[in-house]
XYZ file of N, CA and C in Angstrom:
789
model
N 49.944 -31.685 -117.718
C 50.761 -32.875 -117.550
C 49.941 -33.822 -116.703
N 49.927 -35.137 -117.170
C 49.158 -36.133 -116.409
C 49.703 -36.539 -115.118
N 48.912 -36.943 -114.193
C 49.355 -37.387 -112.886
C 50.213 -38.614 -112.987
N 51.160 -38.795 -112.083
C 51.937 -40.091 -112.085
C 51.056 -41.240 -111.662
N 51.255 -42.365 -112.383
C 50.563 -43.622 -111.878
C 51.107 -44.166 -110.752
N 50.346 -45.149 -110.042
C 50.895 -45.793 -108.888
C 52.147 -46.520 -109.227
N 52.178 -47.143 -110.467
C 53.219 -47.945 -110.902
C 54.562 -47.016 -110.925
N 54.403 -45.737 -111.242
C 55.516 -44.846 -111.298
C 55.909 -44.414 -109.943
N 54.932 -44.253 -109.064
C 55.266 -43.839 -107.727
C 55.963 -45.035 -106.804
N 55.461 -46.230 -107.044
C 56.185 -47.401 -106.456
C 56.745 -48.265 -107.597
N 57.977 -48.030 -107.838
C 58.569 -48.774 -109.065
C 59.167 -50.049 -108.702
N 59.080 -51.001 -109.523
C 59.743 -52.350 -109.392
C 60.628 -52.610 -110.594
N 61.929 -52.771 -110.226
C 62.910 -53.083 -111.283
C 63.520 -54.444 -110.913
N 63.547 -55.283 -112.045
C 64.167 -56.654 -111.772
C 65.590 -56.762 -112.268
N 66.417 -57.038 -111.347
C 67.867 -57.172 -111.580
C 68.256 -58.621 -111.863
N 69.490 -58.862 -112.412
C 69.881 -60.213 -112.604
C 69.988 -60.986 -111.320
N 70.066 -62.293 -111.432
C 70.272 -63.211 -110.317
C 69.074 -63.341 -109.367
N 67.909 -62.804 -109.724
C 66.824 -62.951 -108.913
C 66.646 -61.794 -107.829
N 67.169 -60.634 -108.046
C 67.099 -59.499 -107.210
C 66.029 -58.554 -107.727
N 65.029 -58.257 -106.939
C 64.047 -57.264 -107.247
C 64.252 -55.965 -106.430
N 64.154 -54.696 -107.160
C 64.404 -53.547 -106.525
C 63.149 -52.707 -106.466
N 62.629 -52.368 -105.384
C 61.474 -51.498 -105.189
C 61.881 -50.129 -104.823
N 61.390 -49.073 -105.615
C 61.747 -47.721 -105.331
C 60.544 -46.901 -105.053
N 60.464 -46.233 -103.866
C 59.464 -45.228 -103.596
C 59.806 -44.031 -104.290
N 59.017 -43.650 -105.270
C 59.457 -42.601 -106.205
C 58.446 -41.408 -106.210
N 58.494 -40.597 -105.175
C 57.773 -39.436 -105.099
C 58.610 -38.367 -104.470
N 59.863 -38.096 -105.067
C 60.798 -37.234 -104.502
C 60.444 -35.807 -104.161
N 59.556 -35.248 -104.982
C 59.228 -33.872 -104.727
C 58.385 -33.708 -103.396
N 57.836 -34.783 -102.933
C 57.087 -34.909 -101.704
C 57.889 -35.613 -100.656
N 59.241 -35.738 -100.845
C 60.157 -36.541 -99.988
C 59.564 -37.929 -99.822
N 58.999 -38.430 -100.909
C 58.421 -39.917 -100.816
C 57.467 -40.142 -99.679
N 56.604 -39.123 -99.426
C 55.469 -39.217 -98.474
C 54.411 -40.080 -99.123
N 53.767 -40.924 -98.355
C 52.899 -42.038 -98.883
C 51.459 -41.564 -98.887
N 50.701 -41.778 -99.948
C 49.333 -41.629 -100.022
C 48.621 -43.042 -99.813
N 47.295 -43.036 -99.705
C 46.671 -44.333 -99.544
C 46.903 -45.231 -100.737
N 46.653 -44.748 -101.974
C 46.971 -45.606 -103.093
C 48.364 -46.116 -103.149
N 49.417 -45.351 -102.749
C 50.747 -45.814 -102.686
C 50.923 -46.954 -101.690
N 50.365 -46.743 -100.535
C 50.336 -47.828 -99.489
C 49.823 -49.198 -100.039
N 48.623 -49.057 -100.731
C 48.132 -50.202 -101.242
C 49.023 -50.844 -102.399
N 49.522 -50.007 -103.182
C 50.465 -50.579 -104.144
C 51.699 -51.206 -103.635
N 52.271 -50.557 -102.583
C 53.385 -51.095 -101.902
C 53.178 -52.458 -101.362
N 51.941 -52.593 -100.716
C 51.653 -53.820 -100.094
C 51.501 -54.869 -101.083
N 50.828 -54.667 -102.137
C 50.520 -55.526 -103.212
C 51.820 -55.979 -103.951
N 52.764 -55.015 -104.179
C 54.060 -55.307 -104.733
C 54.780 -56.325 -103.826
N 54.888 -56.155 -102.586
C 55.576 -57.217 -101.721
C 54.816 -58.528 -101.808
N 53.509 -58.527 -101.660
C 52.725 -59.726 -101.869
C 53.098 -60.494 -103.164
N 53.133 -59.723 -104.282
C 53.485 -60.305 -105.578
C 54.867 -60.875 -105.624
N 55.907 -60.172 -105.167
C 57.251 -60.573 -105.223
C 57.471 -61.859 -104.303
N 56.730 -61.829 -103.217
C 56.799 -62.997 -102.332
C 56.492 -64.261 -103.055
N 55.542 -64.255 -103.909
C 54.987 -65.431 -104.527
C 55.704 -65.765 -105.925
N 56.571 -64.773 -106.314
C 57.212 -64.904 -107.636
C 58.493 -65.824 -107.418
N 58.566 -67.007 -108.035
C 59.630 -67.961 -107.801
C 60.931 -67.445 -108.381
N 60.966 -66.427 -109.264
C 62.195 -65.883 -109.770
C 62.856 -64.857 -108.967
N 62.142 -64.362 -107.919
C 62.685 -63.435 -107.013
C 63.178 -64.116 -105.757
N 64.584 -63.746 -105.420
C 65.238 -64.354 -104.243
C 65.402 -63.321 -103.185
N 65.634 -62.007 -103.548
C 66.016 -61.027 -102.598
C 65.389 -59.782 -103.032
N 64.862 -58.924 -102.121
C 64.322 -57.656 -102.433
C 65.039 -56.516 -101.868
N 65.287 -55.470 -102.587
C 65.985 -54.313 -102.115
C 64.850 -53.094 -102.096
N 64.799 -52.491 -101.107
C 63.805 -51.387 -101.015
C 64.597 -49.903 -100.749
N 64.288 -49.057 -101.628
C 64.947 -47.648 -101.372
C 63.913 -46.538 -101.779
N 64.381 -45.371 -101.587
C 63.565 -44.179 -101.984
C 64.399 -43.348 -102.954
N 63.814 -42.639 -103.824
C 64.493 -41.776 -104.856
C 64.644 -40.380 -104.147
N 65.613 -39.662 -104.605
C 65.830 -38.276 -104.189
C 66.483 -38.119 -102.797
N 65.975 -37.068 -101.991
C 66.650 -36.745 -100.718
C 66.168 -37.542 -99.573
N 65.163 -38.347 -99.733
C 64.571 -39.025 -98.565
C 64.175 -40.450 -98.929
N 64.458 -41.368 -98.027
C 63.870 -42.655 -98.171
C 62.332 -42.680 -98.230
N 61.768 -42.078 -97.065
C 60.292 -41.951 -96.999
C 60.029 -40.988 -95.751
N 59.352 -39.976 -96.018
C 59.049 -38.936 -94.964
C 57.689 -39.236 -94.213
N 57.204 -40.494 -94.483
C 56.003 -40.832 -93.708
C 54.694 -40.708 -94.589
N 53.680 -40.643 -93.993
C 52.375 -40.503 -94.494
C 52.149 -39.139 -95.011
N 51.603 -38.993 -96.233
C 51.259 -37.593 -96.690
C 50.116 -37.039 -95.852
N 50.458 -36.123 -94.982
C 49.573 -35.609 -94.017
C 48.372 -34.790 -94.631
N 48.481 -34.495 -95.889
C 47.378 -33.819 -96.582
C 46.252 -34.846 -96.836
N 46.764 -36.116 -96.799
C 45.618 -37.238 -96.967
C 45.513 -38.095 -95.774
N 45.846 -37.467 -94.614
C 45.937 -38.175 -93.361
C 44.537 -38.834 -93.053
N 43.473 -38.105 -93.263
C 42.098 -38.637 -92.819
C 41.783 -39.942 -93.756
N 42.131 -39.820 -95.027
C 41.868 -41.009 -95.837
C 42.655 -42.268 -95.443
N 43.881 -41.988 -94.899
C 44.731 -43.111 -94.385
C 44.221 -43.560 -93.091
N 44.110 -42.698 -92.159
C 43.902 -43.232 -90.792
C 42.453 -43.467 -90.466
N 41.500 -42.886 -91.234
C 40.123 -43.304 -90.933
C 39.764 -44.602 -91.724
N 40.699 -45.117 -92.466
C 40.478 -46.394 -93.012
C 40.761 -47.474 -91.965
N 40.696 -48.692 -92.360
C 40.777 -49.854 -91.430
C 42.346 -50.166 -91.250
N 42.910 -49.782 -90.055
C 44.282 -50.000 -89.944
C 44.622 -51.485 -89.748
N 43.478 -52.312 -89.539
C 43.723 -53.675 -89.465
C 43.620 -54.413 -90.753
N 43.426 -53.664 -91.891
C 43.270 -54.215 -93.146
C 44.694 -54.768 -93.580
N 44.988 -55.953 -93.368
C 46.358 -56.598 -93.520
C 46.690 -56.713 -95.072
N 45.650 -56.863 -95.912
C 45.859 -57.040 -97.321
C 46.575 -55.865 -97.960
N 46.247 -54.678 -97.416
C 46.742 -53.467 -98.050
C 47.585 -52.742 -97.064
N 48.150 -53.482 -96.112
C 49.100 -52.871 -95.055
C 50.557 -53.240 -95.612
N 51.408 -52.360 -95.987
C 52.720 -52.677 -96.395
C 53.582 -53.319 -95.548
N 53.453 -52.883 -94.245
C 54.421 -53.375 -93.231
C 53.979 -54.838 -92.856
N 52.735 -55.092 -92.888
C 52.217 -56.500 -92.634
C 52.711 -57.379 -93.871
N 52.621 -56.858 -95.016
C 53.014 -57.593 -96.227
C 54.545 -57.819 -96.226
N 55.192 -56.839 -95.758
C 56.744 -56.967 -95.648
C 57.059 -58.142 -94.454
N 56.302 -58.173 -93.416
C 56.564 -59.123 -92.320
C 56.126 -60.535 -92.885
N 55.142 -60.496 -93.735
C 54.751 -61.862 -94.165
C 55.554 -62.366 -95.435
N 56.299 -61.520 -96.033
C 57.190 -61.794 -97.189
C 58.230 -62.804 -96.686
N 58.354 -63.828 -97.504
C 59.356 -64.985 -97.100
C 60.769 -64.594 -97.625
N 60.843 -63.720 -98.558
C 62.103 -63.350 -99.190
C 62.799 -62.298 -98.274
N 64.125 -62.452 -98.260
C 64.833 -61.316 -97.518
C 64.716 -59.954 -98.053
N 64.482 -58.950 -97.369
C 64.255 -57.655 -97.644
C 65.418 -56.806 -97.157
N 66.166 -56.051 -98.048
C 67.201 -55.192 -97.699
C 66.803 -53.832 -97.861
N 66.866 -52.994 -96.783
C 66.526 -51.505 -96.900
C 67.743 -50.849 -97.335
N 67.633 -50.018 -98.254
C 68.790 -49.079 -98.658
C 68.192 -47.636 -98.345
N 68.607 -47.131 -97.189
C 67.950 -45.965 -96.595
C 68.852 -44.746 -96.630
N 68.340 -43.661 -97.295
C 69.154 -42.473 -97.336
C 68.226 -41.213 -97.034
N 68.986 -40.177 -96.546
C 68.203 -38.964 -96.249
C 67.431 -38.955 -94.923
N 66.140 -39.270 -95.043
C 65.299 -39.304 -93.916
C 64.374 -40.486 -93.936
N 64.170 -41.065 -92.792
C 63.119 -42.124 -92.632
C 62.305 -41.725 -91.437
N 61.218 -41.134 -91.853
C 60.433 -40.497 -90.754
C 59.065 -41.163 -90.491
N 58.860 -41.483 -89.200
C 57.568 -42.036 -88.727
C 57.211 -43.350 -89.466
N 56.273 -43.271 -90.406
C 55.916 -44.496 -91.261
C 57.215 -45.015 -92.052
N 58.028 -44.003 -92.453
C 59.256 -44.450 -93.154
C 60.223 -45.095 -92.250
N 60.301 -44.693 -90.959
C 61.064 -45.452 -89.925
C 60.494 -46.845 -89.720
N 59.132 -46.840 -89.607
C 58.526 -48.256 -89.476
C 58.809 -49.151 -90.569
N 58.750 -48.748 -91.822
C 59.100 -49.457 -93.039
C 60.600 -49.946 -92.903
N 61.413 -49.017 -92.557
C 62.763 -49.321 -92.445
C 63.010 -50.634 -91.348
N 62.301 -50.420 -90.297
C 62.394 -51.541 -89.189
C 61.806 -52.800 -89.798
N 60.954 -52.712 -90.780
C 60.372 -54.111 -91.184
C 61.254 -54.688 -92.256
N 62.320 -54.112 -92.569
C 63.306 -54.707 -93.523
C 64.165 -55.708 -92.568
N 64.702 -56.879 -93.293
C 65.543 -57.777 -92.509
C 67.002 -57.257 -92.358
N 67.421 -56.430 -93.261
C 68.768 -55.932 -93.316
C 68.682 -54.515 -93.646
N 69.424 -53.555 -92.935
C 69.372 -52.218 -93.256
C 70.728 -51.617 -93.520
N 70.880 -50.972 -94.752
C 72.041 -50.201 -95.135
C 71.588 -48.834 -95.268
N 72.433 -47.996 -94.621
C 72.089 -46.542 -94.575
C 73.253 -45.649 -95.051
N 72.936 -44.627 -95.651
C 74.059 -43.712 -96.039
C 74.388 -42.760 -94.912
N 75.653 -42.308 -94.839
C 76.096 -41.538 -93.779
C 75.151 -40.281 -93.525
N 74.841 -39.951 -92.358
C 74.015 -38.753 -92.061
C 72.571 -39.001 -92.122
N 72.101 -40.167 -92.590
C 70.578 -40.445 -92.662
C 69.992 -40.326 -91.198
N 68.853 -39.793 -91.185
C 68.197 -39.556 -89.872
C 66.926 -40.386 -89.800
N 66.736 -41.099 -88.830
C 65.564 -41.842 -88.440
C 64.769 -41.122 -87.377
N 63.496 -40.830 -87.612
C 62.708 -39.910 -86.825
C 61.343 -40.592 -86.515
N 61.100 -40.645 -85.184
C 59.706 -41.006 -84.879
C 58.865 -39.703 -84.402
N 58.075 -39.240 -85.339
C 57.299 -37.941 -85.062
C 55.810 -38.191 -84.762
N 55.395 -39.444 -84.300
C 54.110 -39.720 -83.863
C 53.589 -38.858 -82.842
N 54.372 -38.594 -81.815
C 53.874 -37.740 -80.730
C 53.880 -36.289 -80.992
N 54.686 -35.917 -82.013
C 54.743 -34.496 -82.418
C 53.464 -34.147 -83.127
N 52.889 -35.034 -83.967
C 51.744 -34.738 -84.860
C 50.546 -35.379 -84.352
N 50.500 -36.000 -83.182
C 49.215 -36.713 -82.687
C 48.832 -37.892 -83.519
N 49.774 -38.683 -83.966
C 49.449 -39.775 -84.771
C 49.797 -41.114 -83.923
N 48.806 -41.901 -83.774
C 49.060 -43.154 -82.974
C 49.757 -44.298 -83.921
N 50.873 -44.816 -83.414
C 51.488 -45.832 -84.170
C 50.730 -47.044 -84.319
N 50.759 -47.621 -85.631
C 50.093 -48.812 -85.979
C 50.854 -49.790 -86.888
N 52.154 -49.440 -87.077
C 53.001 -50.298 -87.878
C 54.198 -50.832 -87.177
N 53.984 -50.805 -85.808
C 54.984 -51.504 -84.876
C 56.092 -50.737 -84.274
N 56.110 -49.416 -84.488
C 57.299 -48.627 -84.007
C 57.297 -48.593 -82.437
N 56.133 -48.566 -81.806
C 56.040 -48.459 -80.365
C 56.519 -49.740 -79.713
N 56.531 -50.868 -80.453
C 56.923 -52.099 -79.934
C 58.258 -52.632 -80.359
N 58.633 -52.426 -81.629
C 59.796 -52.943 -82.276
C 61.066 -52.102 -81.686
N 60.957 -50.903 -81.736
C 62.082 -49.998 -81.373
C 62.545 -50.270 -79.945
N 61.629 -50.381 -79.014
C 62.004 -50.699 -77.632
C 62.692 -52.026 -77.488
N 62.284 -53.004 -78.364
C 62.913 -54.317 -78.180
C 64.279 -54.296 -78.904
N 64.615 -53.420 -79.750
C 65.947 -53.293 -80.464
C 66.841 -52.527 -79.595
N 66.500 -51.268 -79.245
C 67.353 -50.347 -78.655
C 67.240 -50.199 -77.109
N 66.247 -50.870 -76.502
C 66.003 -50.709 -75.077
C 64.832 -49.834 -74.858
N 63.915 -50.103 -73.850
C 62.786 -49.241 -73.676
C 63.005 -47.808 -73.228
N 64.133 -47.538 -72.421
C 64.384 -46.231 -71.949
C 64.760 -45.318 -73.203
N 65.714 -45.811 -73.976
C 66.078 -45.103 -75.158
C 64.958 -44.793 -76.160
N 64.215 -45.869 -76.293
C 63.049 -45.814 -77.259
C 61.971 -44.766 -76.761
N 61.788 -44.767 -75.487
C 60.894 -43.673 -74.942
C 61.392 -42.232 -75.284
N 62.710 -42.049 -74.995
C 63.247 -40.740 -75.308
C 63.146 -40.373 -76.782
N 63.452 -41.321 -77.608
C 63.400 -41.133 -79.154
C 61.934 -40.735 -79.476
N 61.026 -41.582 -78.934
C 59.637 -41.445 -79.462
C 58.862 -40.288 -78.744
N 59.007 -40.126 -77.446
C 58.337 -39.081 -76.799
C 58.896 -37.620 -77.275
N 60.189 -37.616 -77.523
C 60.740 -36.297 -77.868
C 60.959 -36.004 -79.391
N 60.572 -37.052 -80.124
C 60.816 -36.873 -81.690
C 62.159 -36.591 -81.864
N 63.055 -37.273 -81.194
C 64.526 -37.034 -81.341
C 65.193 -37.890 -82.425
N 65.777 -37.312 -83.396
C 66.324 -38.020 -84.551
C 67.598 -38.928 -84.091
N 67.620 -40.127 -84.741
C 68.745 -40.990 -84.590
C 69.471 -41.025 -85.866
N 70.716 -40.843 -85.895
C 71.517 -40.898 -87.142
C 71.801 -42.318 -87.532
N 72.087 -42.500 -88.814
C 72.653 -43.798 -89.146
C 73.716 -44.354 -88.420
N 74.563 -43.528 -88.006
C 75.764 -43.938 -87.230
C 75.286 -44.423 -85.756
N 74.255 -43.726 -85.200
C 73.726 -44.163 -83.937
C 72.996 -45.451 -84.049
N 72.244 -45.455 -85.206
C 71.508 -46.740 -85.528
C 72.315 -48.006 -85.682
N 73.583 -47.823 -86.168
C 74.452 -48.881 -86.297
C 74.936 -49.349 -84.933
N 75.222 -48.417 -84.013
C 75.591 -48.756 -82.781
C 74.486 -49.322 -81.855
N 73.243 -48.948 -82.209
C 72.161 -49.378 -81.388
C 71.550 -50.686 -81.930
N 71.884 -50.992 -83.184
C 71.630 -52.419 -83.598
C 70.541 -52.499 -84.766
N 70.014 -51.341 -85.137
C 68.917 -51.550 -86.165
C 69.434 -51.144 -87.685
N 70.806 -50.686 -87.703
C 71.347 -50.533 -89.003
C 72.561 -51.463 -89.060
N 72.689 -52.158 -90.135
C 73.776 -53.127 -90.384
C 74.992 -52.380 -90.882
N 74.889 -51.564 -91.852
C 76.079 -50.972 -92.458
C 75.787 -49.433 -92.693
N 76.772 -48.515 -92.568
C 76.663 -47.196 -92.891
C 77.741 -46.902 -93.917
N 77.328 -46.392 -95.088
C 78.233 -46.184 -96.209
C 78.016 -44.841 -96.834
N 78.864 -44.339 -97.747
C 78.712 -43.204 -98.468
C 77.436 -43.358 -99.312
N 76.796 -42.171 -99.607
C 75.582 -42.234 -100.354
C 75.857 -42.826 -101.766
N 76.898 -42.552 -102.262
C 77.320 -43.066 -103.643
C 77.471 -44.601 -103.628
N 77.657 -45.224 -102.406
C 77.918 -46.672 -102.382
C 76.549 -47.414 -101.767
N 75.505 -46.695 -101.562
C 74.295 -47.304 -100.920
C 73.817 -48.364 -101.661
N 73.354 -48.236 -102.848
C 72.840 -49.304 -103.639
C 73.833 -50.411 -103.938
N 75.056 -50.094 -104.170
C 75.991 -51.298 -104.511
C 76.267 -52.017 -103.254
N 76.177 -51.416 -102.020
C 76.398 -52.285 -100.876
C 75.176 -53.127 -100.588
N 73.958 -52.627 -100.911
C 72.742 -53.444 -100.768
C 72.930 -54.608 -101.771
N 73.258 -54.408 -102.969
C 73.420 -55.427 -103.988
C 74.431 -56.324 -103.769
N 75.534 -55.910 -102.994
C 76.562 -56.867 -102.614
C 76.052 -57.851 -101.608
N 75.219 -57.356 -100.572
C 74.599 -58.257 -99.708
C 73.689 -59.287 -100.328
N 72.787 -58.731 -101.279
C 71.836 -59.537 -102.014
C 72.590 -60.632 -102.784
N 73.816 -60.254 -103.390
C 74.520 -61.196 -104.216
C 74.920 -62.331 -103.280
N 75.391 -62.070 -102.053
C 75.851 -63.098 -101.141
C 74.695 -63.944 -100.718
N 73.609 -63.410 -100.575
C 72.370 -64.253 -100.232
C 72.018 -65.230 -101.366
N 71.881 -64.658 -102.559
C 71.470 -65.526 -103.748
C 72.389 -66.677 -104.029
N 73.616 -66.635 -103.585
C 74.484 -67.748 -103.787
C 74.196 -68.946 -102.986
N 73.432 -68.837 -102.003
C 73.083 -69.848 -100.990
C 71.925 -70.630 -101.365
N 71.679 -71.694 -100.544
C 70.545 -72.602 -100.709
C 69.286 -71.725 -100.408
N 68.460 -71.527 -101.521
C 67.296 -70.678 -101.276
C 66.247 -71.047 -100.400
N 65.977 -72.434 -100.396
C 65.051 -73.079 -99.451
C 65.431 -72.801 -98.065
N 66.729 -73.089 -97.758
C 67.244 -72.785 -96.454
C 67.129 -71.358 -96.017
N 67.489 -70.409 -96.976
C 67.322 -69.028 -96.678
C 65.964 -68.570 -96.213
N 64.944 -69.048 -96.932
C 63.606 -68.822 -96.563
C 63.175 -69.478 -95.227
N 63.724 -70.644 -94.957
C 63.442 -71.312 -93.698
C 64.070 -70.589 -92.524
N 65.326 -69.978 -92.938
C 66.066 -69.344 -91.801
C 65.411 -68.064 -91.421
N 64.989 -67.347 -92.415
C 64.274 -66.153 -92.064
C 62.975 -66.329 -91.298
N 62.326 -67.406 -91.666
C 61.040 -67.675 -90.916
C 61.372 -68.054 -89.464
N 62.324 -68.934 -89.231
C 62.683 -69.390 -87.854
C 63.206 -68.260 -87.012
N 63.984 -67.380 -87.625
C 64.510 -66.166 -86.744
C 63.166 -65.335 -86.491
N 62.424 -64.923 -87.443
C 61.419 -64.044 -87.191
C 60.297 -64.556 -86.193
N 59.923 -65.798 -86.408
C 58.999 -66.466 -85.612
C 59.511 -66.624 -84.238
N 60.814 -66.969 -84.056
C 61.454 -67.151 -82.818
C 61.471 -65.877 -81.937
N 61.594 -64.654 -82.733
C 61.679 -63.444 -81.971
C 60.317 -63.213 -81.246
N 59.240 -63.762 -81.619
C 57.940 -63.526 -81.023
C 57.755 -64.426 -79.816
N 58.756 -65.295 -79.439
C 58.637 -66.215 -78.308
C 59.651 -65.946 -77.270
N 59.513 -66.637 -76.136
C 60.638 -66.652 -75.138
C 61.770 -67.386 -75.704
N 62.979 -67.303 -75.131
C 64.202 -67.930 -75.681
C 63.908 -69.418 -75.657
N 63.396 -69.916 -74.566
C 63.178 -71.386 -74.365
C 62.363 -71.914 -75.413
N 61.182 -71.159 -75.749
C 60.206 -71.707 -76.731
C 60.856 -71.509 -78.143
N 61.715 -70.486 -78.286
C 62.240 -70.369 -79.611
C 63.192 -71.422 -79.887
N 64.003 -71.822 -79.039
C 64.957 -72.861 -79.117
C 64.188 -74.243 -79.412
N 63.048 -74.514 -78.716
C 62.205 -75.650 -79.114
C 61.738 -75.553 -80.511
N 61.314 -74.281 -80.978
C 60.909 -74.191 -82.262
C 61.904 -74.506 -83.367
N 63.105 -74.034 -83.062
C 64.295 -74.426 -83.943
C 64.484 -75.926 -83.994
N 64.426 -76.606 -82.804
C 64.568 -78.061 -82.892
C 63.493 -78.782 -83.670
N 62.295 -78.253 -83.509
C 61.081 -78.905 -84.135
C 61.228 -78.727 -85.627
N 61.599 -77.463 -86.167
C 61.744 -77.314 -87.572
C 62.958 -78.038 -88.092
N 64.022 -78.149 -87.406
C 65.196 -78.832 -87.830
C 64.915 -80.259 -87.986
N 64.061 -80.832 -87.074
C 63.773 -82.290 -87.171
C 62.912 -82.466 -88.388
N 61.979 -81.622 -88.659
C 60.950 -81.710 -89.734
C 61.880 -81.558 -91.135
N 62.839 -80.746 -91.082
C 63.603 -80.465 -92.344
C 64.387 -81.622 -92.595
N 65.159 -82.276 -91.669
C 65.917 -83.368 -91.932
C 65.095 -84.745 -92.184
N 63.996 -84.772 -91.500
C 63.182 -86.005 -91.802
C 62.694 -85.974 -93.168
N 62.495 -84.736 -93.788
C 61.902 -84.677 -95.135
C 62.979 -84.734 -96.206
N 64.247 -84.776 -95.912
C 65.213 -84.829 -96.854
C 65.462 -86.188 -97.465
N 65.747 -86.367 -98.719
C 65.902 -87.699 -99.305
C 67.409 -87.952 -99.289
N 67.668 -89.304 -99.641
C 69.063 -89.762 -99.693
C 69.890 -88.928 -100.681
N 69.147 -88.530 -101.794
C 69.826 -87.756 -102.960
C 70.249 -86.382 -102.390
N 69.303 -85.784 -101.559
C 69.579 -84.464 -101.068
C 70.804 -84.504 -100.051
N 70.835 -85.535 -99.222
C 72.035 -85.656 -98.319
C 73.275 -85.865 -99.160
N 73.201 -86.683 -100.180
C 74.376 -86.942 -101.038
C 74.851 -85.568 -101.669
N 73.862 -84.709 -102.168
C 74.179 -83.477 -102.801
C 74.797 -82.615 -101.741
N 74.347 -82.566 -100.544
C 74.979 -81.792 -99.585
C 76.404 -82.140 -99.159
N 76.568 -83.571 -99.041
C 77.960 -84.001 -98.926
C 78.957 -83.703 -99.982
N 78.352 -83.763 -101.222
C 79.216 -83.497 -102.371
C 79.627 -82.029 -102.399
N 78.566 -81.161 -102.024
C 78.989 -79.787 -101.898
C 80.032 -79.407 -100.994
N 79.855 -80.040 -99.760
C 80.791 -79.863 -98.655
C 82.266 -80.334 -99.073
N 82.326 -81.452 -99.727
C 83.588 -81.967 -100.238
C 84.181 -81.160 -101.334
N 83.410 -80.549 -102.193
C 83.782 -79.635 -103.170
C 84.432 -78.387 -102.661
N 83.733 -77.851 -101.543
C 84.113 -76.694 -100.857
C 85.535 -76.827 -100.217
N 85.668 -77.977 -99.588
C 86.853 -78.360 -98.881
C 88.035 -78.533 -99.809
N 87.770 -78.967 -101.071
C 88.883 -79.087 -102.023
C 89.112 -77.892 -102.843
N 88.288 -76.857 -102.561
C 88.295 -75.554 -103.300
C 87.663 -75.569 -104.604
N 86.873 -76.521 -104.907
C 86.097 -76.669 -106.242
C 84.739 -76.043 -106.115
N 84.248 -75.784 -104.918
C 82.989 -75.173 -104.804
C 83.002 -73.660 -105.398
N 81.879 -73.354 -106.023
C 81.786 -71.934 -106.609
C 81.208 -70.940 -105.699
N 81.021 -71.315 -104.503
C 80.536 -70.322 -103.520
C 81.550 -69.287 -103.267
């Protein structure tokens, strides 16, 4: 039997309305990631980001796990490479992606899988899903942001406990702590992600992209600087609008008020 291709291990399915679905598809290995899979995943995000037909991306894993992390049988190939190689870094490419990314997480999201989940803009998880940081257990130094992002989301003390002790967080705990948006039955996972995607694609796509950018860029700044950034970008946005665009906005609002809007 021939070995699976990278295209089969990282699958891309295009849905109606501009929704693209990426599936990590190595279920017999709990979707652990090899070096070629990492490169393929990074390039897929980069490609979908520049595809004008794609408005929202859903990311999931096949089988019992979302992603169990790096395939440790190939650890040297992964970690001895250049961890600063942004072109082939899936998390960097996810962070650079202008399109909203919805993570549909089930089973396990372990270490690198946890980091990929945190790189999603919105996270839907099935009941009982476990998020685990096992860096300290296996002697792996984090390089995809877990040491920094988790503490900022759930607080430094809780993050220290989770990371130092490799203590699992359930989807239900993740929802309470703020890194999971919705917890659903496993059978409803993809449909819930698609429901959110459908709500996003109905909106002004230029503004959706700008909104994601200003939120993510603002998170890197102090609140005062982030508010100034919002003002600056709002000024630039409105100064660039034509009379026709303002008229279209007013017509849309009027239609919505009269119940004629299709939103």
